[in-house]
Short mmCIF file of C-alpha atoms in Angstrom, two decimals:
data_model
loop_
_atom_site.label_atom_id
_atom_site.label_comp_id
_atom_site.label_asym_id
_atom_site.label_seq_id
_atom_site.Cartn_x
_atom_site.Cartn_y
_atom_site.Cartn_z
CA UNK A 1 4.57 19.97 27.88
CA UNK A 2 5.77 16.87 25.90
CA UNK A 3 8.42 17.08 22.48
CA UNK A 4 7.14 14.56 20.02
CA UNK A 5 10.21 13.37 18.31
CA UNK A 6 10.23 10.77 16.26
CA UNK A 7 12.06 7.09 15.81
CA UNK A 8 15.73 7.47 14.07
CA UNK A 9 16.15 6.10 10.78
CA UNK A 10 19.24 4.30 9.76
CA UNK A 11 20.72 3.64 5.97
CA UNK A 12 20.42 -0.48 6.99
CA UNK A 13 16.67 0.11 6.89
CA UNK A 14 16.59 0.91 3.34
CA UNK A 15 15.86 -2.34 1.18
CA UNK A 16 15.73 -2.76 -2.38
CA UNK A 17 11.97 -4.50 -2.70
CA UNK A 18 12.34 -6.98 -4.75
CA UNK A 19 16.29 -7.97 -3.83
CA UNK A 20 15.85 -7.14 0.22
CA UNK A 21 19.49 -5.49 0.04
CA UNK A 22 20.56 -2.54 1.39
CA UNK A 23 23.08 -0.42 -1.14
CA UNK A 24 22.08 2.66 -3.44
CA UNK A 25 18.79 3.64 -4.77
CA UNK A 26 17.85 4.16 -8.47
CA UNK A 27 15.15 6.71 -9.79
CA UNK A 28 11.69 4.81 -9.82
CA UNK A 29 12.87 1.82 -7.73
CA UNK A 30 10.56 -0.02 -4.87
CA UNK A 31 12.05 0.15 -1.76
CA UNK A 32 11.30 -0.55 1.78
CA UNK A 33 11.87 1.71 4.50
CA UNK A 34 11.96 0.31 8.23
CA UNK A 35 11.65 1.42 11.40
CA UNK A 36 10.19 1.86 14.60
CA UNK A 37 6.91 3.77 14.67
CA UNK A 38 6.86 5.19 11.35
CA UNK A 39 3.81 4.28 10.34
CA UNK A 40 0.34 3.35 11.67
CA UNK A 41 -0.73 0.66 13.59
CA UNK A 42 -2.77 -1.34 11.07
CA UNK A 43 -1.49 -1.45 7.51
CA UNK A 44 -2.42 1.08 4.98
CA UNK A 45 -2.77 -0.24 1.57
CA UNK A 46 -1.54 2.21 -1.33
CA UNK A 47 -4.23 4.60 -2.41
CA UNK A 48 -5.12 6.32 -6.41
CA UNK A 49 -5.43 9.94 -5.65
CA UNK A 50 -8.13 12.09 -8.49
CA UNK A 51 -5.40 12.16 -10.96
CA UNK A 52 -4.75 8.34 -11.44
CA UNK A 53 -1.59 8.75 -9.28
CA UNK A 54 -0.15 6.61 -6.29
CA UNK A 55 -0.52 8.57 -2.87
CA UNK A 56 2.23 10.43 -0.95
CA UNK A 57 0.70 9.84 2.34
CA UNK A 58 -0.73 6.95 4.01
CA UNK A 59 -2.63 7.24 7.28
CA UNK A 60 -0.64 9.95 8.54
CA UNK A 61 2.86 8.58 6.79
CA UNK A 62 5.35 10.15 3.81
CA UNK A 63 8.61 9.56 3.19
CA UNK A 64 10.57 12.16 1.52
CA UNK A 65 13.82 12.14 -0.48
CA UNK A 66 15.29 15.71 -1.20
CA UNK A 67 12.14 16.75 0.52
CA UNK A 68 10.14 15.47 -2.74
CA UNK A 69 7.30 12.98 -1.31
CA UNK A 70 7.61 9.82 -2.43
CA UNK A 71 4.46 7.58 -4.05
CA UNK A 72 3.61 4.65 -1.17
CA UNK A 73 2.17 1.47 -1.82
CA UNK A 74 2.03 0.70 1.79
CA UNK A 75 2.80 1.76 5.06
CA UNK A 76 2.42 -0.13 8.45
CA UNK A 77 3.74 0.70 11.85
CA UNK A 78 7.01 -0.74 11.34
CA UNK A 79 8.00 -0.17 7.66
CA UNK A 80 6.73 1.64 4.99
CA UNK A 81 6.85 0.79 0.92
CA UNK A 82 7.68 3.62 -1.24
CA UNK A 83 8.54 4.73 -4.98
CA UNK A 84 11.94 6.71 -4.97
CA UNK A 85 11.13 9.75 -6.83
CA UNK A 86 12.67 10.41 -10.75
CA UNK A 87 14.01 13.55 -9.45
CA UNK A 88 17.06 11.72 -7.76
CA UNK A 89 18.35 10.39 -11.60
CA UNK A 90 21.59 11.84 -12.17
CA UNK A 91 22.61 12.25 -8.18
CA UNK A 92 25.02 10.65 -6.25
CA UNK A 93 23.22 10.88 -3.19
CA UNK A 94 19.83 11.75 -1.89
CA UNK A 95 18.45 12.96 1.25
CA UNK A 96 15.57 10.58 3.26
CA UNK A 97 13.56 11.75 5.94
CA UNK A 98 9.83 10.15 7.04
CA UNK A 99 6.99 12.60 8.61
CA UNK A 100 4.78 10.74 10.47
CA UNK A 101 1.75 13.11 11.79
CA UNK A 102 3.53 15.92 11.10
CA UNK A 103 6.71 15.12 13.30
CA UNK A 104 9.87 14.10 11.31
CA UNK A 105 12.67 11.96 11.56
CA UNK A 106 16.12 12.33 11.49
CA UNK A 107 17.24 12.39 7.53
CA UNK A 108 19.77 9.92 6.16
CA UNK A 109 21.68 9.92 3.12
CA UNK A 110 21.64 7.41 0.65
CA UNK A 111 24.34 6.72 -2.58
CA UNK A 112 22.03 7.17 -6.05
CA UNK A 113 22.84 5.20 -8.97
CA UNK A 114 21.44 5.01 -13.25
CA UNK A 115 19.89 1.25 -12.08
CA UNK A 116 19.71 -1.21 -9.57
CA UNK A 117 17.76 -3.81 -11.06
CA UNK A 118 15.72 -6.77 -9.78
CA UNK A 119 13.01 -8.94 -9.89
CA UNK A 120 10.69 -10.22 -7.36
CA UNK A 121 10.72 -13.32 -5.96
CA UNK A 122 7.42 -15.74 -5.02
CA UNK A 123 8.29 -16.05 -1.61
CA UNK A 124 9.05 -12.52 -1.39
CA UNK A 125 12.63 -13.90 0.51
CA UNK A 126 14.87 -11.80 -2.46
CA UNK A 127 16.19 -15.30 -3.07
CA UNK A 128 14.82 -18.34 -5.38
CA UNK A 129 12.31 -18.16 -7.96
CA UNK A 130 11.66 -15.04 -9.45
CA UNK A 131 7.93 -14.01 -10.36
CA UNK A 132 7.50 -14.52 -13.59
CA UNK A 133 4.31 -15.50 -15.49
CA UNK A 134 3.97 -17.02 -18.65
CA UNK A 135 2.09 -15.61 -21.57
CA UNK A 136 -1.37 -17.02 -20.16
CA UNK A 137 -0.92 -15.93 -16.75
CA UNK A 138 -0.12 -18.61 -14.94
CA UNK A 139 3.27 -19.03 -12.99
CA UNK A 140 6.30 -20.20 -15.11
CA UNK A 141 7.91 -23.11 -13.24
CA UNK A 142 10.01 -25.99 -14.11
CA UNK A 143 7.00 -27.89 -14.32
CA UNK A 144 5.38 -25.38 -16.26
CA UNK A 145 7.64 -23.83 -18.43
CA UNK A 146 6.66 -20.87 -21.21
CA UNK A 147 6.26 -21.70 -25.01
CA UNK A 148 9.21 -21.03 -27.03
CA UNK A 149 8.65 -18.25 -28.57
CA UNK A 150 6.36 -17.17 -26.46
CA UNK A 151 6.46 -13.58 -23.80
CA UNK A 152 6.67 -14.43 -20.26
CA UNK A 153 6.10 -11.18 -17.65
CA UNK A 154 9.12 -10.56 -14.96
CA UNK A 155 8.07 -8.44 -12.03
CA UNK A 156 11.20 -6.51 -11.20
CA UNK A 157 12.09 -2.90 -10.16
CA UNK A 158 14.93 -0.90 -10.32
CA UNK A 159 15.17 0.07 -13.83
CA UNK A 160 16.16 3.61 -13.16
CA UNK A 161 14.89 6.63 -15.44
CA UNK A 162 12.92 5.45 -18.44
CA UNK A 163 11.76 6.86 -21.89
CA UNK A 164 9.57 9.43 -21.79
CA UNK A 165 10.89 10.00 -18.34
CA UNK A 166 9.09 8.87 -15.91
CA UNK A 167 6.34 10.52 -13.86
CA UNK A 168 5.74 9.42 -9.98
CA UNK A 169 3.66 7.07 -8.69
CA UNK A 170 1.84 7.35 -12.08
CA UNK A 171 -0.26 3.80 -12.74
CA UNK A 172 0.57 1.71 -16.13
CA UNK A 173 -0.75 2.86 -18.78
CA UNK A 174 -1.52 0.81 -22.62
CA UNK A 175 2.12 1.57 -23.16
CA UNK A 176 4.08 1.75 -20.61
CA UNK A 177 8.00 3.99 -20.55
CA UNK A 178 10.57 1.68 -21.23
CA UNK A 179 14.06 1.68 -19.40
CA UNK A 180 16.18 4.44 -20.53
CA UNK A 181 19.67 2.00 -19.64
CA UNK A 182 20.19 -0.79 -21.52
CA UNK A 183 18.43 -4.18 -20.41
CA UNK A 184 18.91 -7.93 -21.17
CA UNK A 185 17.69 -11.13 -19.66
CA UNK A 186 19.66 -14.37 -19.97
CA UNK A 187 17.67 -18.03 -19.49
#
């Protein structure tokens, strides 16, 4: 007879997704779970369940905060991308445990906070240009800057609850929520 037990998880291998630091979560907020074994072997893309909703599982894979599975975009044997749930707004901390095939990790608390903004970078480093298109799609630059006047698009997460609330792993709709803190860009 053999325990299955799986890979610890440690607070350190919680990333913002778009800053790749460690620090508090916010409701709604990309992040990036690693590990050891926590996921499958080949990568599993994120998958639209019957009700135009982001998966909770991925080959096998959930992560849970509070116990509340969490929308994944991907999962892969050593770290797994999921949506922190709206349900944590208004905590100070949160409970995080993965199931992989049924067997479950350790759990690890992590600080909550309103919003912990940031935006996405090309190189997907967390550092240097941010990825942000201008208003005909193509990739603002110094060489290519936007109109003035013009909208430019800012990938970014951590925005924290928005208004109407917001609903996990839902897609974007027409109209998407808007932030429920305050928000402001400087250029």
């Amino acid at each position: 007879v053999r325990k299955l037990t799986a890979t610890p998880i440690v607070p350190a291998g919680v990333v913002h997704a778009a800053t790749l630091k460690t620090g508090p979560v916010a409701p709604g907020e990309i992040v990036i779970v690693k590990g050891v074994s926590i996921g499958p072997a080949q990568t599993a893309g994120m998958q639209v369940t019957g009700a135009g909703a982001l998966s909770t599982t991925l080959a096998g894979s959930q992560v849970q905060f509070d116990g509340i599975p969490a929308a994944l975009i991907s999962a892969q044997a050593d770290q797994i991308t999921a949506i922190v749930p709206y349900a944590v707004a208004g905590q100070s901390s949160t409970q995080l445990q993965i199931v992989v095939n049924g067997v479950r990790t350790n759990t690890i608390s992590i600080p909550v906070v309103s919003a912990s903004p940031g935006i996405f970078t090309q190189d997907s480093s967390g550092k240097g240009a941010g990825v942000i298109l201008n208003a005909d799609s193509s990739v603002n630059s110094p060489s290519n800057p936007a109109d003035r006047g013009s909208l430019v698009t800012i990938s970014a997460t951590g925005e924290g609850q928005t208004n109407p609330p917001g609903m996990d792993g839902l897609l974007a709709s027409d109209m998407p929520p808007s932030p429920a803190a305050e928000v402001s860009v400087q250029i």
